[in-house]
Coordinates of C-alpha atoms and ligand atoms in Angstrom, one line a residue:
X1 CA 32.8 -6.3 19.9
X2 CA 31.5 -4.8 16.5
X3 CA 33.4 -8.0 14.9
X4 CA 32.2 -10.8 16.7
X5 CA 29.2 -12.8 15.4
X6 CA 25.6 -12.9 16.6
X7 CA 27.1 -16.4 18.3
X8 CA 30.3 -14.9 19.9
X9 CA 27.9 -12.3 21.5
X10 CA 25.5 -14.9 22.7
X11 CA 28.5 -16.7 24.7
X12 CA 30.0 -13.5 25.7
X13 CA 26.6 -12.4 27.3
X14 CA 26.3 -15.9 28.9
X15 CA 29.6 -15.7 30.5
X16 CA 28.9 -12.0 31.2
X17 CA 32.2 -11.2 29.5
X18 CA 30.0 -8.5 28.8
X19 CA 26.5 -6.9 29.4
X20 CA 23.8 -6.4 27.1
X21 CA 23.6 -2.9 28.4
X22 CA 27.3 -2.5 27.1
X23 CA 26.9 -4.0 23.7
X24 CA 24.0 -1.8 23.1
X25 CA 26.2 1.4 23.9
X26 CA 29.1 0.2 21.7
X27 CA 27.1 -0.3 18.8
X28 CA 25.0 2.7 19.0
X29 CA 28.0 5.0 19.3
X30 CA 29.1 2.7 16.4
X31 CA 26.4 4.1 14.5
X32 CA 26.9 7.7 16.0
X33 CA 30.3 7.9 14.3
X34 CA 29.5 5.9 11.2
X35 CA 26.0 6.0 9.7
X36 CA 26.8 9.7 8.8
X37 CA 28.8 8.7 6.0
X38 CA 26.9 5.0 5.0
X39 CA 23.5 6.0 6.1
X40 CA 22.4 2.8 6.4
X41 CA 20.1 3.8 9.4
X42 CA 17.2 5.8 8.9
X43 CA 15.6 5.7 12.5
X44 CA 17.7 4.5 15.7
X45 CA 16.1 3.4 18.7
X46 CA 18.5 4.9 21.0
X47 CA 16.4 5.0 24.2
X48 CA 14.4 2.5 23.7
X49 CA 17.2 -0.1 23.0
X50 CA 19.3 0.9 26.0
X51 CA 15.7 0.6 28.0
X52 CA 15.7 -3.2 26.6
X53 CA 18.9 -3.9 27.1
X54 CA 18.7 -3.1 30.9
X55 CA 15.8 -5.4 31.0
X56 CA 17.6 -8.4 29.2
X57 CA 20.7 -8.0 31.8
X58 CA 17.8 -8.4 34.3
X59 CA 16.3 -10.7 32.9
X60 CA 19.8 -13.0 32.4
X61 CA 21.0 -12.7 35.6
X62 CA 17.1 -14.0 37.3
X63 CA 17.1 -17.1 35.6
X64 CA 17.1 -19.2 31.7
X65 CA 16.9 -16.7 28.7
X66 CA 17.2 -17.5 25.0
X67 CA 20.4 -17.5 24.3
X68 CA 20.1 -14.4 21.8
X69 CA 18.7 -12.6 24.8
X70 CA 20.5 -8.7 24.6
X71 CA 22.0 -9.3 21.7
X72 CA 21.3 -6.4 19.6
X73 CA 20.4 -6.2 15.7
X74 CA 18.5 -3.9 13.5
X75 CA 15.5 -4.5 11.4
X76 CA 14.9 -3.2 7.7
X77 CA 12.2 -0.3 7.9
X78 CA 9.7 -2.4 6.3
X79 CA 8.5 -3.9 9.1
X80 CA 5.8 -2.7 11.3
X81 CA 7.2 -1.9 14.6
X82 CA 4.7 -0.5 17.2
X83 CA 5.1 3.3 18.3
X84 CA 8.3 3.4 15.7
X85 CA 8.4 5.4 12.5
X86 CA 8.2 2.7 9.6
X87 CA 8.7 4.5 6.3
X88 CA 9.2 1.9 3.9
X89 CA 11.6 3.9 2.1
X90 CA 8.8 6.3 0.9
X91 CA 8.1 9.5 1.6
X92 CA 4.8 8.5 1.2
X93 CA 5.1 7.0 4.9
X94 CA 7.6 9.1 6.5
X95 CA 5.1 9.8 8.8
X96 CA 3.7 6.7 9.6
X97 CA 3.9 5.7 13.2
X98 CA 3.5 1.5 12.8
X99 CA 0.2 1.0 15.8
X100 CA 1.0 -2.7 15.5
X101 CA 4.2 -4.9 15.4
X102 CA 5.3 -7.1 12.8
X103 CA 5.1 -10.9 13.8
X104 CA 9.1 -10.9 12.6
X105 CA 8.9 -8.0 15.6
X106 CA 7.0 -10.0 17.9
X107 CA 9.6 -12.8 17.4
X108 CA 13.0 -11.2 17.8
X109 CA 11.5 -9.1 21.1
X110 CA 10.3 -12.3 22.2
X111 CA 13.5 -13.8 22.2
X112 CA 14.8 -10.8 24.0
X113 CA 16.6 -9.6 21.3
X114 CA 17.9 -5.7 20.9
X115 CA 16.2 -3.4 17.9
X116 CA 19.0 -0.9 17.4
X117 CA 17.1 0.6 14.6
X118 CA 15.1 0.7 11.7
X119 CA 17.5 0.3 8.5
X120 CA 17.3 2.5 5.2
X121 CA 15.8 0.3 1.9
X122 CA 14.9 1.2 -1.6
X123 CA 11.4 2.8 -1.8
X124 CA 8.9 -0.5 -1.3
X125 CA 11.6 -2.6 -1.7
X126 CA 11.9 -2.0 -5.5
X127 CA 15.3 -1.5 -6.4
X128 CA 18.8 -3.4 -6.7
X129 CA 21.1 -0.2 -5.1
X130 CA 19.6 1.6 -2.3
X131 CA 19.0 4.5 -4.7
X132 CA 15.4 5.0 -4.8
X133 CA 15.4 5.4 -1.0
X134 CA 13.4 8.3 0.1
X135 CA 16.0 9.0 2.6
X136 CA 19.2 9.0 0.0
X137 CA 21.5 6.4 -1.1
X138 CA 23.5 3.9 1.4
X139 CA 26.9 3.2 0.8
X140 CA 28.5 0.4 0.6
X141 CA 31.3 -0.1 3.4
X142 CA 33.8 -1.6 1.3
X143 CA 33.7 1.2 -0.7
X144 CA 31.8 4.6 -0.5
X145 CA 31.5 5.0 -3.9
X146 CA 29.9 2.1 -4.6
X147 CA 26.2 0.8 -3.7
X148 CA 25.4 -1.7 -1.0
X149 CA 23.2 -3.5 -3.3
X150 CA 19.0 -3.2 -2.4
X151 CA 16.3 -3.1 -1.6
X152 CA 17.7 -4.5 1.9
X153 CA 20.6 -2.1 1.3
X154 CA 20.7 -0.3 4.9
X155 CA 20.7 -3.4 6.5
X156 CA 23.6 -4.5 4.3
X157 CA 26.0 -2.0 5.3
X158 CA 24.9 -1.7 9.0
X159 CA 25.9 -5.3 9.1
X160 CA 29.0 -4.6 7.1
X161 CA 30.4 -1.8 9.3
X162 CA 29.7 -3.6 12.4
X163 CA 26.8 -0.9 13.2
X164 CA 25.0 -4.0 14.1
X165 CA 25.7 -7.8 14.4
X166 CA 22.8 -8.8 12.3
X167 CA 19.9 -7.9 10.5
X168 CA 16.1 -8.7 8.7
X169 CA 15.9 -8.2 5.4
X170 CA 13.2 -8.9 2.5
X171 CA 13.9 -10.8 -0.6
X172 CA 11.5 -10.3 -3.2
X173 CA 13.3 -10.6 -6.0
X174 CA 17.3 -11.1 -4.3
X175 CA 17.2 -8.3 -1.7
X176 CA 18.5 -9.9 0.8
X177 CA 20.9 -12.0 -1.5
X178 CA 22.7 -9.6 -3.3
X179 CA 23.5 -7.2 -1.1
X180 CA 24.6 -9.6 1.2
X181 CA 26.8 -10.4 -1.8
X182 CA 28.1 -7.1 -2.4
X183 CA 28.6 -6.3 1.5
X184 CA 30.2 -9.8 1.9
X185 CA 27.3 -11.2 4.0
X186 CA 25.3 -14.4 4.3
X187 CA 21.8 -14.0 3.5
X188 CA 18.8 -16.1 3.5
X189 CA 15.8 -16.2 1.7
X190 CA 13.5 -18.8 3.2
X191 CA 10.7 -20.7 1.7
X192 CA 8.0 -18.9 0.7
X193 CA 5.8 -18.9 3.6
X194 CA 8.1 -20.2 6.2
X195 CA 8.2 -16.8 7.7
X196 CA 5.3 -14.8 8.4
X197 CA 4.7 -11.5 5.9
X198 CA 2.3 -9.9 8.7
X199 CA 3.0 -6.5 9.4
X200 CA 5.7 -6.8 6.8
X201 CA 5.0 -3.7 3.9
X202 CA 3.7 -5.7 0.7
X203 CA 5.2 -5.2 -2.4
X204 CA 4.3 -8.3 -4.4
X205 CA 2.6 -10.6 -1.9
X206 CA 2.8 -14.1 -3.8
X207 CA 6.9 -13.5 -4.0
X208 CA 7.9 -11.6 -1.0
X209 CA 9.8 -13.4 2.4
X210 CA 11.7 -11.9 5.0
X211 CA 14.9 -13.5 6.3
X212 CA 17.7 -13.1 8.4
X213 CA 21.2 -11.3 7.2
X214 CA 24.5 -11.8 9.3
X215 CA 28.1 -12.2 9.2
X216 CA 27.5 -16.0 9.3
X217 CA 25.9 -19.4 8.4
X218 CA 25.6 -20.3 11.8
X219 CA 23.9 -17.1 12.6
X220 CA 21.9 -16.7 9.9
X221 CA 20.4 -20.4 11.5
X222 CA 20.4 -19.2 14.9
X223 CA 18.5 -15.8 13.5
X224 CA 16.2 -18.0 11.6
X225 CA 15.3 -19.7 13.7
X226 CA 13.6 -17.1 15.6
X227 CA 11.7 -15.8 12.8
X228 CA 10.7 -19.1 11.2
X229 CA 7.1 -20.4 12.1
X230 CA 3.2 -20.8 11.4
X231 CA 1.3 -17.6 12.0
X232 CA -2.3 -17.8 12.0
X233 CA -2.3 -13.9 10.5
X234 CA -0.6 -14.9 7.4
X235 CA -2.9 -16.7 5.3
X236 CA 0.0 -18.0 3.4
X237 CA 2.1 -18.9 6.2
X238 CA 2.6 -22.7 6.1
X239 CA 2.2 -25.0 9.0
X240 CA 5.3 -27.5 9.3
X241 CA 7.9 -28.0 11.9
X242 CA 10.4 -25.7 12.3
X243 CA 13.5 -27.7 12.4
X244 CA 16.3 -27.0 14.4
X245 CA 18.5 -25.3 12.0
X246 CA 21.6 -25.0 14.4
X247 CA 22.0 -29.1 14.9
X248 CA 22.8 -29.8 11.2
X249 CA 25.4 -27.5 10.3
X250 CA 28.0 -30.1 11.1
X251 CA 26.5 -33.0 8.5
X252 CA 29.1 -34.0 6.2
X253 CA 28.1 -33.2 2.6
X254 CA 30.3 -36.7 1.3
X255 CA 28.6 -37.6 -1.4
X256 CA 26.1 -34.5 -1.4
X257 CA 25.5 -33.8 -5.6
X258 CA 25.6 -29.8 -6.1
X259 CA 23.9 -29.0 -9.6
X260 CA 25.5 -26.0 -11.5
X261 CA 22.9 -24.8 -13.8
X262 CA 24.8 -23.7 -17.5
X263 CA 22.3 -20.8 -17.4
X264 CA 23.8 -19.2 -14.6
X265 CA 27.8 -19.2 -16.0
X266 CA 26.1 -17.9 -19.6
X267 CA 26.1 -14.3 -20.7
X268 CA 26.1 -11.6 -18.4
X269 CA 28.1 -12.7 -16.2
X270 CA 31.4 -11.3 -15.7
X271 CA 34.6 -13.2 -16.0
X272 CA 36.2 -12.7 -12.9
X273 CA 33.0 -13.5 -11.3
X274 CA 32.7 -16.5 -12.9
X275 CA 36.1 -17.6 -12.2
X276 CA 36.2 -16.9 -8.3
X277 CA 32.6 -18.7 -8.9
X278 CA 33.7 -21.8 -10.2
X279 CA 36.8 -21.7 -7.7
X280 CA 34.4 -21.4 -4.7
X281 CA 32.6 -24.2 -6.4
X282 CA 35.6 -26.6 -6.2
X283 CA 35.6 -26.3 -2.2
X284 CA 32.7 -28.7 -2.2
X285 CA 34.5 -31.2 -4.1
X286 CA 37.4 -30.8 -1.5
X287 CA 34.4 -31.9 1.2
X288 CA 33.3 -34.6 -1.1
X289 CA 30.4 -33.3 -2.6
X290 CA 29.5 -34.0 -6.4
X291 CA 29.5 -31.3 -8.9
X292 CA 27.0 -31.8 -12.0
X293 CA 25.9 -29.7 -14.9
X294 CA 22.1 -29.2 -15.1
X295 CA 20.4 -26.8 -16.9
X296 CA 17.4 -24.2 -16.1
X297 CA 15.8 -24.2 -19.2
X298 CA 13.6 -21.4 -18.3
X299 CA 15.4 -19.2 -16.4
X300 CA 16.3 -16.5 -19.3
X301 CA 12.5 -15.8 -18.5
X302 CA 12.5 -15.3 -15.0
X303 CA 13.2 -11.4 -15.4
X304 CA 10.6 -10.5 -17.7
X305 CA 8.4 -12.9 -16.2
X306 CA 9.1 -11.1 -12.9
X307 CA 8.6 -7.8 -14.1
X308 CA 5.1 -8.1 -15.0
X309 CA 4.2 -10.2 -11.8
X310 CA 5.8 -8.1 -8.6
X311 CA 4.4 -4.8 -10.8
X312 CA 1.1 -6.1 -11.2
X313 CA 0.8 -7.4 -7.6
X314 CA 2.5 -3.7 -6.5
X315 CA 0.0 -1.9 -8.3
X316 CA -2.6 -3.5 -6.7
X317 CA -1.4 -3.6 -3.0
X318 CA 0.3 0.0 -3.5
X319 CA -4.0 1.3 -4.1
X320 CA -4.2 1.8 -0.3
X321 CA -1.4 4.5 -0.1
X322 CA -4.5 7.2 -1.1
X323 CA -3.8 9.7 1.1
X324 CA -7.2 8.9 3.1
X325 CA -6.3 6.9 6.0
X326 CA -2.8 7.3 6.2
X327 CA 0.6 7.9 6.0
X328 CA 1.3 11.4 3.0
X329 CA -1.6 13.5 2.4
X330 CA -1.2 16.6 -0.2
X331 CA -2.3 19.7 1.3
X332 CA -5.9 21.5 0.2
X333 CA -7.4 18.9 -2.3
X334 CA -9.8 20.5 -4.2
X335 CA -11.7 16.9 -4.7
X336 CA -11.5 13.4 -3.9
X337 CA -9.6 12.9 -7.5
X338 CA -7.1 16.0 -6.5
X339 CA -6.6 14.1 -3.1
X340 CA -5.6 10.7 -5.1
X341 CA -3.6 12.0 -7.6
X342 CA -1.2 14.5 -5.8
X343 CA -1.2 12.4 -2.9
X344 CA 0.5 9.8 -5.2
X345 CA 2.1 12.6 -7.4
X346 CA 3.9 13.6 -4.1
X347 CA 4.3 10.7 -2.0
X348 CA 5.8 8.1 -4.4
X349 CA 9.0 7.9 -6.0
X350 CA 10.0 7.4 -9.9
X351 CA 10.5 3.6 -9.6
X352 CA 7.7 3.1 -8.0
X353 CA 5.4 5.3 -10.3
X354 CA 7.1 3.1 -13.2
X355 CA 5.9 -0.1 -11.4
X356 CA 2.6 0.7 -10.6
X357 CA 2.1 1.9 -14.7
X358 CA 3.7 -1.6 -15.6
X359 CA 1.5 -3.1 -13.3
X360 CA -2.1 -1.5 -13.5
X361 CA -0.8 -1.8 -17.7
X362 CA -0.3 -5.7 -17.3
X363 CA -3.7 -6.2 -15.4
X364 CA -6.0 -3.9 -17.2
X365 CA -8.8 -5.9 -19.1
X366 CA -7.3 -6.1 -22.6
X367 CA -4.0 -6.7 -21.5
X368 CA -4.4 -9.2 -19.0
X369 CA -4.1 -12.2 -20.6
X370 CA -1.1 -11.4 -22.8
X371 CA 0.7 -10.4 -20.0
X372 CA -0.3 -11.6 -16.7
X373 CA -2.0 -14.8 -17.5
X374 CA 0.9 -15.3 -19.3
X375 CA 3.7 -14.5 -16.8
X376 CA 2.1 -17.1 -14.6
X377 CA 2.0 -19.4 -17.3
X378 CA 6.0 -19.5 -17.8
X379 CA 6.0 -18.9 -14.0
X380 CA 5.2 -22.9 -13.9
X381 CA 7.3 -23.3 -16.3
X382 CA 10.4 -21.9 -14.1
X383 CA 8.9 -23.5 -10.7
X384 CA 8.9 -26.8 -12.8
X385 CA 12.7 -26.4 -13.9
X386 CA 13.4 -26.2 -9.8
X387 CA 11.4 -29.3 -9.1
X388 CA 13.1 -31.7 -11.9
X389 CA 16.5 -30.5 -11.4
X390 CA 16.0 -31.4 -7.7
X391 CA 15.0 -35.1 -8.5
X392 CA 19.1 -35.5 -9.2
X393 CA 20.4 -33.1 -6.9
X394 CA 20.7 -32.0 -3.6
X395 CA 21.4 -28.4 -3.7
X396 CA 21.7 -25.5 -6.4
X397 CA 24.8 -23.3 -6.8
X398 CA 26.7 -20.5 -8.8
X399 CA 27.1 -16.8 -9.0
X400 CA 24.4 -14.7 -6.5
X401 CA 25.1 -11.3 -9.1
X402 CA 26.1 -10.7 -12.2
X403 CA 29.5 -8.5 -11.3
X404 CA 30.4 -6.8 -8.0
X405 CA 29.2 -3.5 -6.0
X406 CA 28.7 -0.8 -9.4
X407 CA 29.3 2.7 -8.7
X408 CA 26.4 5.0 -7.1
X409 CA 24.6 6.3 -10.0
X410 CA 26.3 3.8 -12.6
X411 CA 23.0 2.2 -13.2
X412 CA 20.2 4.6 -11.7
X413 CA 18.8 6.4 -14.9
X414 CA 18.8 2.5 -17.0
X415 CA 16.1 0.6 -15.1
X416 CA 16.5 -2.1 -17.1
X417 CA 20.4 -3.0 -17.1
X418 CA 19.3 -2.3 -12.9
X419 CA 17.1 -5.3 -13.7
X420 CA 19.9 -7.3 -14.8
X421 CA 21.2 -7.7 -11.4
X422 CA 18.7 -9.8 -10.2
X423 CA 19.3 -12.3 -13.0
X424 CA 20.6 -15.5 -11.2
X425 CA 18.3 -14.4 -7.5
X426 CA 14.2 -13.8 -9.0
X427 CA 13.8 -17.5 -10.8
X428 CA 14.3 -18.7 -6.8
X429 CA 11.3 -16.2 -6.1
X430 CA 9.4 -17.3 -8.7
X431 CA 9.6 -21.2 -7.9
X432 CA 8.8 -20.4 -3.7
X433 CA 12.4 -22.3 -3.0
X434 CA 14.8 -21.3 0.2
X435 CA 18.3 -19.9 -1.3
X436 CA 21.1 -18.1 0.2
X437 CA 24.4 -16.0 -0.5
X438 CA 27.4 -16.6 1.7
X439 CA 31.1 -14.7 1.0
X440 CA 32.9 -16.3 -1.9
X441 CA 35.8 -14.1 -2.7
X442 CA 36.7 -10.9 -3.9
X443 CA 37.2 -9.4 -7.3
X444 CA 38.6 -5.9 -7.7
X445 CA 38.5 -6.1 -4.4
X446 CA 34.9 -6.1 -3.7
X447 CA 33.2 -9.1 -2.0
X448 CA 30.9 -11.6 -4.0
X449 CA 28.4 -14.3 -3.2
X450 CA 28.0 -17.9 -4.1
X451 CA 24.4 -18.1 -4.3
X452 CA 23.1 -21.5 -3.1
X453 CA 19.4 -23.2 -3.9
X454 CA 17.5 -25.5 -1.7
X455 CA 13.9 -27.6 -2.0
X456 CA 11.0 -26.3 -0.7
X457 CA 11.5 -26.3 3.3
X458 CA 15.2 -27.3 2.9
X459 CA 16.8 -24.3 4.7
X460 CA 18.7 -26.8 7.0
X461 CA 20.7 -28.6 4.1
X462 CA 21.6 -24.7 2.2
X463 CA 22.8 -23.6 6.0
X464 CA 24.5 -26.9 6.1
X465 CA 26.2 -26.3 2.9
X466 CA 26.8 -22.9 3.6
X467 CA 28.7 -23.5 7.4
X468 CA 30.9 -26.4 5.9
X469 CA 32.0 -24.0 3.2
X470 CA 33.0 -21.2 5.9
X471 CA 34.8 -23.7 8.3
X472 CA 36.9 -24.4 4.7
X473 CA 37.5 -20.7 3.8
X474 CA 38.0 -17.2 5.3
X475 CA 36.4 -15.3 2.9
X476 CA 33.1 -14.5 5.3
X477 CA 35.8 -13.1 8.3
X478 CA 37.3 -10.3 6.1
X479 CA 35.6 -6.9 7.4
X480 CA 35.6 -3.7 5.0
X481 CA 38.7 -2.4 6.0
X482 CA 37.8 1.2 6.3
X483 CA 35.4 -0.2 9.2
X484 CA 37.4 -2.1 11.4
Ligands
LIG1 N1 15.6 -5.8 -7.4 C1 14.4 -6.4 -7.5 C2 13.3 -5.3 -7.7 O1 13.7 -4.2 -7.9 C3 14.0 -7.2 -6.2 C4 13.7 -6.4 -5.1 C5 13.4 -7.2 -3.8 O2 13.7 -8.4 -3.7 N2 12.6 -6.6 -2.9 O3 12.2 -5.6 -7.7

């Protein structure tokens, strides 16, 4: 059952080929015999899964249910889940108990769906391997010695093993995209504000989005569908129709003109990458698409122009973590400056220390405008790239990372070759547009990702793109082997 997509569930549920109350049980003994060695899970909701589980088998056989109703998944631990442990990755909130839920929460339990867990992240989200996780490294399933990508990491491999069907991730800077590369995954990052951020941990506010991560294009839609939608609590949740994401996978892309930025096949990127890039590429001309060079003329700013935003909006939403009304708290503060600083001292990580000194550095009063003013400055500039490239094309392509899953501890103590993965995933942060990563091959054996761009609100057309490429190729059914 562990192999089966999110949709294969769905029917098998339907035509009670199975219950929910089964499904539940397989996976969590899944994660019984697996998370051990991945630890991709950092809380499971045994109980209280199998206690929902019952109630969606109920609930299905007294009348119409969504269809995703019992179908289990697991959520990245920075969301806000009611009476559950939400750590963020931080010690600093180990022991915080969420009193509210997440409208991402709300959403999937509305839909009846399963939380199996809450999956392990880098600290805040800030990270590119899963290593600056509180709770220790995950590993990634196609091999143990090598990270699942981050922040969404835990999530990643849980998805990857089969320890769950699906999962929510967080893409701030390509956190759901490229681990969902390196764990051969598809992985969406939605339009900024499509999905609500409430109850969702901010790291940088004006970049972050949650989105779904699954096995498949057609369940990445069906997930997406759940979460997508106004939300009064956000206020930068946008008010436009939802489409139905699900009723244009089949379009034909004939004629469909797929831009391939230079920047992206430039330096940096690896050769084997590129190749198994440029050969995933060539399926679309097999469907009748149009390939065309365009260029990005900005993008070789998108990092440092990143790093000075997502610190600077850290530093300022990480303030409240000041031991005062909750989560870690030093013990026997001599003053209210002793209670601030070893609070922080102890409850924050070395990543995110370095984020919130960037930060506080780029906003302080005689930095500000050679930094931050600036930053936002070329951040138009990148946004602007997006919006004329998209005048003579439909959809953006090429590599999602750099190279495939590095070693654990390859790239830990050299923050900024870390940065470096993120290079072809940020500029689509910066700029607000939808962009996925769907399995495009392997090199060295490890999966990759074809990373693909859309306009503003276009999620249907990249999910379209994305489900034509799977009915041509196999590469998104391959499980790590050790898992299967
Ligand atoms: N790797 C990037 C960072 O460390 C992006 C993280 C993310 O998308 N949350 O900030």
């Amino acid at each position: 059952m562990h192999t089966l997509s999110l949709r294969e569930l769905a029917d098998g549920l339907a035509k009670a080929r199975f219950s929910s109350e089964e499904l539940t049980r397989h996976f969590l003994a899944r994660i019984a015999a697996h998370n051990p060695a991945l630890n991709a899970y950092i809380t499971v909701l045994e109980e209280q899964a199998l206690a929902g589980a019952r109630a969606a088998d109920k609930q299905r056989s007294s009348g119409d249910v969504h269809p995703l109703t019992g179908v289990p998944f697991a959520h990245k631990d920075i969301f806000c889940t009611e009476g559950v442990r939400t750590s963020c990755g931080s010690k600093m909130l180990d022991n915080f108990i969420a009193p509210y839920n997440a409208t991402v929460v709300e959403k999937m339990a509305a839909a009846g769906m399963i939380n199996l867990g809450k999956t392990n992240m880098d600290e805040f989200a800030m990270g590119s391997s899963n290593e600056t996780s509180f709770y220790g490294p995950v590993r990634n399933p196609w091999d143990t010695n090598c990270v699942p990508g981050g922040s969404s990491g835990g999530s990643a491999a849980a998805v990857a093993a089969g320890l769950a069907p699906a999962a929510t991730g967080t893409d701030t800077g390509g956190s759901i995209r490229q681990p969902s590369a390196l764990c051969n995954l598809t992985g969406l990052k939605p339009t900024y504000g499509r999905v609500s951020r409430y109850g969702m941990i901010a790291f940088a506010s004006s970049l972050d989005q949650a989105g779904p991560m699954a096995r498949t294009a057609e369940d990445a839609a069906l997930m997406l569908q759940v979460m997508a939608g106004f939300d009064e609590k956000d206020s930068t949740s946008i008010d436009c129709t939802v489409p139905d994401y699900s009723a244009s996978l089949n379009n034909s892309l004939k004629g469909k003109v797929i831009g391939v930025p230079s920047e992206f096949f430039a330096e940096g990127l690896s050769d084997a990458v590129a190749s198994r890039t440029r050969a995933a590429l060539s399926e679309y001309e097999k469907m009748g698409a149009v390939l065309k060079d365009i260029s990005l003329p900005h993008s070789h700013l998108s990092i440092p122009c990143y790093y000075v935003i997502a610190p600077a909006e850290a530093s300022t939403n990480l303030s409240r973590y000041d031991g005062v009304r909750y989560g870690h708290r030093c013990d026997n503060p001599l003053d209210l400056a002793d209670l601030y600083t070893r609070t922080r001292e102890e409850g924050f990580g070395d990543e995110v220390k370095r984020r919130i000194l960037v930060g506080t550095y780029a906003l302080s009063a005689g930095f500000y405008d050679a930094y931050y003013r600036k930053a936002q400055r070329i951040r138009r500039l990148i946004k602007n790239d997006f919006t004329e490239a998209f005048k003579s094309v439909d959809i953006i392509a090429g590599p999602t990372s750099p190279s495939p899953a590095f070693a654990l501890g390859e790239k830990v103590d050299d923050p900024l070759t870390m940065y470096l993965e993120d290079m072809y995933t940020i500029a689509v942060n910066l700029a607000g547009v939808p962009a996925l990563s769907i399995p495009a091959g392997m090199v060295d054996n490890k999966p990759i990702g074809l990373q693909l761009i859309g306009r503003d609100f276009a999620e249907a057309d990249i999910l379209n793109a994305a489900h034509q490429f799977q009915l041509q190729t196999d590469w998104h059914k391959q499980f790590a082997p050790a898992f299967a």
